[in-house]
Amino acid sequence: MQTNESKINIIEDFEKEIKNLFEKYSKSKIFIISDENIVKNCFHFSHEIVNLKENTFILNAGESNKNLDNLSSIWEFLIKRKADKKSVILNFGGGVVCDIGGFAASTFKRGIKFINIPTTLLSQTDAAIGGKTGINFNSYKNEIGIINFPEQVLIFPEFIQTLDNEELFSGYAEMIKHGFISGKEFLDEVFAFIETENLQANIGKFRNLIERSVNIKLHFIKNDIFDSGERKLLNFGHTFGHAIESLFNETNRKITHGKAVAHGMIFELFLSNQKLNYSLKDFLDYSQKIIRIYGFLSFKKEDIKNIIDLMFHDKKNSDDKILTILLKETGIATFDNEISKKDIEESFNFYMQLSK
Ligand code: GLY
């Protein structure tokens, strides 16, 4: 298993990079895992990819497809196409494709090479980097998997222009998170870009933000690949965010991962202020910004009870305690902060007041 950091390239000429890749590995050794949306929106960026139909496995789009049945279908496909130890898998898509494709490659013949080509902002700044691979199992998210690094990550920021607004803003939330845990300078630049800049008109600046976001993620994983210490700080906003996302999914209310995490950050900033004295002014300013960008979520009384139940199932907890990431200051994050049911209720009481 390869556990070192992968080569990560932010590229400008996609067609040329893929051509180089097809020269490096022979065509019959390359396999593509992708999904139906990427076929429609991104395949035409490279002739080589369009022409490799027989070695391409297409998933249906969506998180529910990151499952054992599809993993097994990918293994069968690789066997049928005579993939071997010298083969390389290109995971061309968002987080789902990179996760399941990376896991398929890591387990096929005890591990073959894979390259991530992330197409969403969420995967370019988070999912495709850091070596997390896996699938959901029964109702548990990312329950089965392995940390194994791709050979290379090719990031082509122009793919972001193929996203709808919901997906784009879902990705922005991970950039905002990187700002909160790394420092005010990056955070304020990200907020300013989201609120005032036009992505199409300013792709150069956007490219720079992606690059810095990737470097922030790499900084937090470099000494803690297996998630026992500072890598946990990358979960800022996710303790509440995951619970909100699960509640919305279970009650058929649509929410993107990033929007749930963005709101999760408001709750975790509230508790940061209460417990670690995070600046009240910054907390209120940043919460208002998040609400301005992502809108306000409404919660009924029973939702809060359900969220508390869901949070006690969060995978970051041990011994029935809820542990979360809190900030002393923007850029000074701490992990393993214990929070109680009462803390959660108080943070919801505060959140409800924000709408008034
Ligand atoms: N998405 C958080 C991590 O890679 O650790």
CSV table of C-alpha atoms and ligand atoms in Angstrom, one decimal:
chain,number,residue,atom,x,y,z
A,1,MET,CA,0.0,0.0,0.0
A,2,GLN,CA,1.3,3.4,-0.9
A,3,THR,CA,0.8,5.9,1.9
A,4,ASN,CA,2.9,8.8,0.7
A,5,GLU,CA,1.3,12.0,-0.7
A,6,SER,CA,0.4,11.7,-4.3
A,7,LYS,CA,1.6,14.1,-7.0
A,8,ILE,CA,-1.0,16.7,-7.3
A,9,ASN,CA,-1.1,18.9,-10.5
A,10,ILE,CA,-3.4,21.8,-11.1
A,11,ILE,CA,-3.5,21.7,-14.9
A,12,GLU,CA,-4.3,24.2,-17.7
A,13,ASP,CA,-4.4,21.9,-20.8
A,14,PHE,CA,-6.5,18.9,-20.0
A,15,GLU,CA,-6.3,17.4,-23.5
A,16,LYS,CA,-2.5,17.5,-23.4
A,17,GLU,CA,-2.2,16.0,-19.9
A,18,ILE,CA,-4.4,13.1,-20.9
A,19,LYS,CA,-2.5,12.6,-24.1
A,20,ASN,CA,0.7,12.4,-22.0
A,21,LEU,CA,-0.9,9.9,-19.7
A,22,PHE,CA,-1.9,7.7,-22.6
A,23,GLU,CA,1.7,7.8,-23.8
A,24,LYS,CA,3.0,6.8,-20.4
A,25,TYR,CA,0.7,3.8,-19.9
A,26,SER,CA,-0.3,1.8,-22.9
A,27,LYS,CA,-3.9,2.2,-23.9
A,28,SER,CA,-4.9,-1.4,-23.1
A,29,LYS,CA,-3.8,-0.9,-19.5
A,30,ILE,CA,-5.9,2.2,-18.9
A,31,PHE,CA,-9.4,1.8,-17.3
A,32,ILE,CA,-11.8,4.6,-16.6
A,33,ILE,CA,-14.4,4.7,-13.8
A,34,SER,CA,-16.9,7.6,-14.2
A,35,ASP,CA,-20.5,8.4,-14.0
A,36,GLU,CA,-23.3,9.3,-16.5
A,37,ASN,CA,-23.1,13.1,-15.8
A,38,ILE,CA,-19.4,13.2,-16.4
A,39,VAL,CA,-19.8,11.3,-19.7
A,40,LYS,CA,-22.3,14.1,-20.7
A,41,ASN,CA,-20.4,17.1,-19.4
A,42,CYS,CA,-16.7,16.3,-19.3
A,43,PHE,CA,-15.7,13.5,-21.6
A,44,HIS,CA,-15.5,15.7,-24.6
A,45,PHE,CA,-12.6,17.6,-23.0
A,46,SER,CA,-10.4,14.6,-24.2
A,47,HIS,CA,-10.5,12.5,-27.4
A,48,GLU,CA,-8.4,9.8,-25.7
A,49,ILE,CA,-11.1,9.4,-23.0
A,50,VAL,CA,-14.0,9.4,-25.5
A,51,ASN,CA,-12.2,6.8,-27.6
A,52,LEU,CA,-11.6,4.4,-24.7
A,53,LYS,CA,-15.3,3.3,-24.5
A,54,GLU,CA,-14.5,-0.4,-24.1
A,55,ASN,CA,-12.4,0.1,-21.0
A,56,THR,CA,-14.8,2.6,-19.4
A,57,PHE,CA,-17.1,1.7,-16.5
A,58,ILE,CA,-20.0,4.1,-16.0
A,59,LEU,CA,-21.8,4.4,-12.7
A,60,ASN,CA,-25.2,6.0,-12.1
A,61,ALA,CA,-24.6,9.4,-10.5
A,62,GLY,CA,-25.2,9.9,-6.8
A,63,GLU,CA,-24.0,8.9,-3.3
A,64,SER,CA,-26.3,5.9,-3.1
A,65,ASN,CA,-24.3,4.2,-5.9
A,66,LYS,CA,-21.2,4.1,-3.7
A,67,ASN,CA,-22.1,0.6,-2.7
A,68,LEU,CA,-21.0,-3.0,-2.6
A,69,ASP,CA,-23.0,-4.1,-5.7
A,70,ASN,CA,-21.2,-1.5,-7.8
A,71,LEU,CA,-17.8,-2.3,-6.3
A,72,SER,CA,-18.4,-5.9,-7.2
A,73,SER,CA,-19.4,-4.9,-10.8
A,74,ILE,CA,-16.2,-2.9,-11.2
A,75,TRP,CA,-14.1,-5.9,-10.0
A,76,GLU,CA,-16.0,-8.1,-12.5
A,77,PHE,CA,-15.5,-5.5,-15.3
A,78,LEU,CA,-11.7,-5.4,-14.6
A,79,ILE,CA,-11.5,-9.2,-14.6
A,80,LYS,CA,-13.5,-9.5,-17.9
A,81,ARG,CA,-11.3,-6.8,-19.5
A,82,LYS,CA,-8.1,-8.6,-18.4
A,83,ALA,CA,-6.8,-5.8,-16.2
A,84,ASP,CA,-3.6,-6.8,-14.5
A,85,LYS,CA,-1.0,-5.6,-12.0
A,86,LYS,CA,0.3,-3.1,-14.6
A,87,SER,CA,-3.1,-1.5,-15.2
A,88,VAL,CA,-4.1,1.9,-14.0
A,89,ILE,CA,-7.5,3.2,-13.2
A,90,LEU,CA,-8.5,6.8,-13.9
A,91,ASN,CA,-11.3,7.9,-11.5
A,92,PHE,CA,-12.9,10.6,-13.6
A,93,GLY,CA,-15.7,12.2,-11.6
A,94,GLY,CA,-16.7,13.6,-8.2
A,95,GLY,CA,-16.2,12.2,-4.7
A,96,VAL,CA,-18.3,9.1,-5.3
A,97,VAL,CA,-16.3,8.0,-8.3
A,98,CYS,CA,-12.9,8.8,-6.6
A,99,ASP,CA,-14.0,6.9,-3.4
A,100,ILE,CA,-15.3,3.7,-5.0
A,101,GLY,CA,-12.8,3.7,-7.9
A,102,GLY,CA,-9.9,4.2,-5.5
A,103,PHE,CA,-11.2,1.4,-3.3
A,104,ALA,CA,-11.7,-0.9,-6.3
A,105,ALA,CA,-8.1,-0.2,-7.5
A,106,SER,CA,-6.7,-0.6,-3.9
A,107,THR,CA,-8.2,-4.1,-3.6
A,108,PHE,CA,-8.0,-5.5,-7.1
A,109,LYS,CA,-5.1,-8.0,-7.3
A,110,ARG,CA,-4.0,-6.6,-3.9
A,111,GLY,CA,-3.8,-3.1,-5.3
A,112,ILE,CA,-3.2,-1.5,-8.7
A,113,LYS,CA,-2.4,2.1,-9.5
A,114,PHE,CA,-5.0,4.8,-9.8
A,115,ILE,CA,-5.2,8.4,-10.7
A,116,ASN,CA,-7.9,10.8,-9.6
A,117,ILE,CA,-9.3,13.3,-12.0
A,118,PRO,CA,-11.8,15.2,-9.8
A,119,THR,CA,-14.5,17.2,-11.6
A,120,THR,CA,-16.5,18.8,-8.8
A,121,LEU,CA,-15.2,21.6,-6.5
A,122,LEU,CA,-15.9,19.3,-3.5
A,123,SER,CA,-13.7,16.6,-4.9
A,124,GLN,CA,-11.0,18.9,-6.2
A,125,THR,CA,-10.5,20.5,-2.8
A,126,ASP,CA,-11.3,17.5,-0.6
A,127,ALA,CA,-12.4,14.0,-1.6
A,128,ALA,CA,-9.8,13.3,-4.3
A,129,ILE,CA,-6.9,14.3,-2.0
A,130,GLY,CA,-5.7,12.6,1.1
A,131,GLY,CA,-6.1,8.9,0.1
A,132,LYS,CA,-9.5,8.1,1.6
A,133,THR,CA,-11.2,5.5,-0.5
A,134,GLY,CA,-14.2,3.3,0.3
A,135,ILE,CA,-17.9,2.6,0.0
A,136,ASN,CA,-21.1,3.0,2.1
A,137,PHE,CA,-22.3,-0.2,3.7
A,138,ASN,CA,-25.8,-0.9,4.8
A,139,SER,CA,-26.8,2.6,6.0
A,140,TYR,CA,-23.4,3.5,7.2
A,141,LYS,CA,-21.5,6.2,5.2
A,142,ASN,CA,-17.9,5.3,4.3
A,143,GLU,CA,-18.0,2.3,6.6
A,144,ILE,CA,-15.7,0.1,4.5
A,145,GLY,CA,-12.6,1.4,3.0
A,146,ILE,CA,-8.9,2.0,3.1
A,147,ILE,CA,-6.5,4.9,3.1
A,148,ASN,CA,-4.4,4.5,-0.1
A,149,PHE,CA,-2.9,7.3,-2.1
A,150,PRO,CA,-3.5,7.8,-5.9
A,151,GLU,CA,-0.5,7.8,-8.1
A,152,GLN,CA,-1.5,11.3,-9.2
A,153,VAL,CA,-4.3,13.8,-8.9
A,154,LEU,CA,-5.1,15.9,-12.0
A,155,ILE,CA,-7.1,19.0,-11.1
A,156,PHE,CA,-8.6,20.9,-14.0
A,157,PRO,CA,-10.4,23.9,-12.4
A,158,GLU,CA,-12.4,24.6,-15.7
A,159,PHE,CA,-14.5,21.5,-15.0
A,160,ILE,CA,-16.2,23.6,-12.2
A,161,GLN,CA,-17.9,25.6,-15.0
A,162,THR,CA,-19.9,22.4,-15.8
A,163,LEU,CA,-21.5,22.3,-12.3
A,164,ASP,CA,-24.9,23.7,-11.3
A,165,ASN,CA,-25.0,26.3,-8.6
A,166,GLU,CA,-25.9,23.8,-5.8
A,167,GLU,CA,-22.9,21.7,-6.5
A,168,LEU,CA,-20.7,24.7,-6.8
A,169,PHE,CA,-21.8,26.1,-3.5
A,170,SER,CA,-21.5,22.7,-1.9
A,171,GLY,CA,-17.8,22.8,-2.9
A,172,TYR,CA,-17.3,26.3,-1.6
A,173,ALA,CA,-18.2,25.1,1.9
A,174,GLU,CA,-15.1,22.9,2.1
A,175,MET,CA,-13.0,25.9,1.0
A,176,ILE,CA,-14.6,28.0,3.8
A,177,LYS,CA,-13.8,25.2,6.2
A,178,HIS,CA,-10.2,25.3,5.1
A,179,GLY,CA,-10.2,29.0,5.8
A,180,PHE,CA,-11.6,28.6,9.4
A,181,ILE,CA,-9.0,26.0,10.3
A,182,SER,CA,-6.0,27.7,8.6
A,183,GLY,CA,-6.4,31.5,9.0
A,184,LYS,CA,-8.4,34.7,8.4
A,185,GLU,CA,-6.5,35.8,5.3
A,186,PHE,CA,-7.6,32.8,3.2
A,187,LEU,CA,-11.1,32.7,4.8
A,188,ASP,CA,-11.8,36.3,4.0
A,189,GLU,CA,-10.6,35.9,0.5
A,190,VAL,CA,-12.9,32.9,-0.1
A,191,PHE,CA,-15.9,34.7,1.3
A,192,ALA,CA,-15.1,37.8,-0.8
A,193,PHE,CA,-14.8,35.6,-3.9
A,194,ILE,CA,-18.1,33.8,-3.3
A,195,GLU,CA,-20.0,37.1,-2.5
A,196,THR,CA,-18.5,39.4,-5.1
A,197,GLU,CA,-16.7,37.7,-7.9
A,198,ASN,CA,-17.8,36.0,-11.1
A,199,LEU,CA,-16.3,32.5,-11.5
A,200,GLN,CA,-16.3,32.6,-15.3
A,201,ALA,CA,-14.8,36.0,-15.4
A,202,ASN,CA,-12.1,35.3,-12.8
A,203,ILE,CA,-11.0,31.7,-13.3
A,204,GLY,CA,-7.4,32.8,-12.6
A,205,LYS,CA,-8.2,33.9,-9.1
A,206,PHE,CA,-10.4,30.8,-8.6
A,207,ARG,CA,-7.5,28.5,-9.7
A,208,ASN,CA,-5.3,30.2,-7.0
A,209,LEU,CA,-8.0,29.6,-4.3
A,210,ILE,CA,-8.2,25.9,-5.3
A,211,GLU,CA,-4.4,25.6,-5.2
A,212,ARG,CA,-4.3,27.1,-1.7
A,213,SER,CA,-7.2,25.1,-0.5
A,214,VAL,CA,-5.5,21.9,-1.7
A,215,ASN,CA,-2.3,22.9,0.1
A,216,ILE,CA,-4.2,23.6,3.4
A,217,LYS,CA,-5.7,20.1,3.2
A,218,LEU,CA,-2.2,18.6,2.6
A,219,HIS,CA,-0.8,20.5,5.5
A,220,PHE,CA,-3.3,18.9,7.9
A,221,ILE,CA,-2.8,15.4,6.6
A,222,LYS,CA,1.0,15.3,6.2
A,223,ASN,CA,1.7,14.2,9.8
A,224,ASP,CA,-1.5,12.3,10.4
A,225,ILE,CA,-2.5,10.2,7.4
A,226,PHE,CA,-4.6,7.9,9.5
A,227,ASP,CA,-6.7,10.5,11.2
A,228,SER,CA,-5.8,10.2,14.8
A,229,GLY,CA,-4.7,13.8,15.4
A,230,GLU,CA,-4.6,17.0,13.5
A,231,ARG,CA,-6.3,15.5,10.3
A,232,LYS,CA,-9.4,15.5,12.5
A,233,LEU,CA,-9.4,19.3,12.2
A,234,LEU,CA,-10.6,18.8,8.6
A,235,ASN,CA,-13.9,17.8,10.1
A,236,PHE,CA,-14.7,21.3,11.4
A,237,GLY,CA,-18.4,21.8,10.7
A,238,HIS,CA,-19.0,18.1,10.0
A,239,THR,CA,-20.2,16.9,13.4
A,240,PHE,CA,-23.4,19.0,13.1
A,241,GLY,CA,-23.2,19.0,9.3
A,242,HIS,CA,-23.4,15.2,8.9
A,243,ALA,CA,-26.3,15.0,11.4
A,244,ILE,CA,-28.2,17.8,9.5
A,245,GLU,CA,-27.5,16.1,6.2
A,246,SER,CA,-28.7,12.7,7.5
A,247,LEU,CA,-31.9,14.3,9.0
A,248,PHE,CA,-32.7,16.1,5.7
A,249,ASN,CA,-32.1,12.9,3.7
A,250,GLU,CA,-34.2,10.8,6.1
A,251,THR,CA,-37.1,13.3,5.9
A,252,ASN,CA,-36.9,13.8,2.1
A,253,ARG,CA,-35.7,17.4,2.4
A,254,LYS,CA,-33.0,18.0,-0.2
A,255,ILE,CA,-29.7,19.4,1.0
A,256,THR,CA,-26.2,19.2,-0.4
A,257,HIS,CA,-23.3,18.0,1.7
A,258,GLY,CA,-21.6,21.4,1.6
A,259,LYS,CA,-24.7,23.3,2.6
A,260,ALA,CA,-25.2,21.1,5.6
A,261,VAL,CA,-21.5,21.5,6.6
A,262,ALA,CA,-21.8,25.3,6.1
A,263,HIS,CA,-24.6,25.4,8.6
A,264,GLY,CA,-22.7,22.9,10.8
A,265,MET,CA,-19.9,25.5,11.0
A,266,ILE,CA,-22.4,28.0,12.5
A,267,PHE,CA,-23.3,25.6,15.3
A,268,GLU,CA,-19.6,24.8,15.9
A,269,LEU,CA,-18.7,28.5,15.9
A,270,PHE,CA,-21.4,29.1,18.5
A,271,LEU,CA,-19.9,26.4,20.7
A,272,SER,CA,-16.4,27.7,20.0
A,273,ASN,CA,-17.5,31.1,21.4
A,274,GLN,CA,-19.2,29.5,24.4
A,275,LYS,CA,-16.4,27.1,25.3
A,276,LEU,CA,-13.1,28.5,23.9
A,277,ASN,CA,-13.9,32.2,23.8
A,278,TYR,CA,-13.8,32.5,20.0
A,279,SER,CA,-14.4,36.1,19.2
A,280,LEU,CA,-18.2,37.0,19.4
A,281,LYS,CA,-17.8,39.6,16.7
A,282,ASP,CA,-16.2,37.1,14.2
A,283,PHE,CA,-18.7,34.5,15.1
A,284,LEU,CA,-21.7,36.8,14.4
A,285,ASP,CA,-20.1,38.2,11.2
A,286,TYR,CA,-19.2,34.8,9.8
A,287,SER,CA,-22.5,33.3,10.7
A,288,GLN,CA,-24.3,36.1,8.9
A,289,LYS,CA,-22.2,35.5,5.8
A,290,ILE,CA,-22.9,31.8,5.8
A,291,ILE,CA,-26.7,32.5,6.1
A,292,ARG,CA,-26.4,35.1,3.3
A,293,ILE,CA,-24.7,32.6,1.0
A,294,TYR,CA,-26.6,29.4,1.9
A,295,GLY,CA,-29.9,30.7,3.2
A,296,PHE,CA,-31.5,29.7,6.5
A,297,LEU,CA,-32.6,26.2,7.5
A,298,SER,CA,-35.8,25.6,9.5
A,299,PHE,CA,-35.9,23.0,12.2
A,300,LYS,CA,-38.9,21.7,14.1
A,301,LYS,CA,-38.7,20.6,17.7
A,302,GLU,CA,-38.6,16.9,16.8
A,303,ASP,CA,-35.8,17.6,14.3
A,304,ILE,CA,-33.5,18.7,17.1
A,305,LYS,CA,-34.2,15.5,19.0
A,306,ASN,CA,-33.5,13.5,15.9
A,307,ILE,CA,-30.3,15.4,15.3
A,308,ILE,CA,-29.1,14.7,18.8
A,309,ASP,CA,-29.8,11.0,18.3
A,310,LEU,CA,-27.9,11.1,15.0
A,311,MET,CA,-25.0,12.9,16.5
A,312,PHE,CA,-24.5,10.2,19.1
A,313,HIS,CA,-24.0,7.8,16.1
A,314,ASP,CA,-21.3,10.0,14.6
A,315,LYS,CA,-18.2,8.0,13.8
A,316,LYS,CA,-15.9,10.5,15.5
A,317,ASN,CA,-17.3,9.7,19.0
A,318,SER,CA,-16.1,7.3,21.5
A,319,ASP,CA,-17.5,6.1,24.8
A,320,ASP,CA,-20.9,7.8,24.2
A,321,LYS,CA,-19.4,11.2,24.2
A,322,ILE,CA,-19.7,13.6,21.3
A,323,LEU,CA,-16.4,15.0,20.4
A,324,THR,CA,-16.1,17.8,18.0
A,325,ILE,CA,-13.7,20.4,16.4
A,326,LEU,CA,-13.9,23.9,18.0
A,327,LEU,CA,-11.9,27.0,17.3
A,328,LYS,CA,-10.0,29.2,19.7
A,329,GLU,CA,-9.5,31.7,16.9
A,330,THR,CA,-9.8,31.5,13.2
A,331,GLY,CA,-6.8,29.4,12.2
A,332,ILE,CA,-6.4,27.9,15.7
A,333,ALA,CA,-8.6,24.8,15.7
A,334,THR,CA,-8.7,22.0,18.4
A,335,PHE,CA,-10.1,18.5,18.2
A,336,ASP,CA,-11.7,16.1,20.7
A,337,ASN,CA,-13.8,18.8,22.5
A,338,GLU,CA,-16.5,17.1,24.4
A,339,ILE,CA,-20.0,18.5,23.9
A,340,SER,CA,-23.3,17.6,25.7
A,341,LYS,CA,-26.9,17.3,24.7
A,342,LYS,CA,-27.5,20.6,26.5
A,343,ASP,CA,-24.8,22.3,24.4
A,344,ILE,CA,-26.5,21.1,21.2
A,345,GLU,CA,-29.9,22.3,22.4
A,346,GLU,CA,-28.4,25.7,23.2
A,347,SER,CA,-26.7,26.0,19.8
A,348,PHE,CA,-30.1,25.3,18.1
A,349,ASN,CA,-31.8,27.9,20.3
A,350,PHE,CA,-29.2,30.4,19.1
A,351,TYR,CA,-29.5,29.4,15.5
A,352,MET,CA,-33.3,29.8,15.6
A,353,GLN,CA,-32.8,33.4,16.8
A,354,LEU,CA,-30.6,34.2,13.7
A,355,SER,CA,-33.7,34.1,11.5
A,356,LYS,CA,-35.5,36.8,13.6
B,1,GLY,N1,-12.4,14.9,4.3
B,1,GLY,C1,-11.6,14.9,5.5
B,1,GLY,C2,-10.3,14.1,5.3
B,1,GLY,O1,-9.9,13.8,4.2
B,1,GLY,O2,-9.8,13.8,6.3
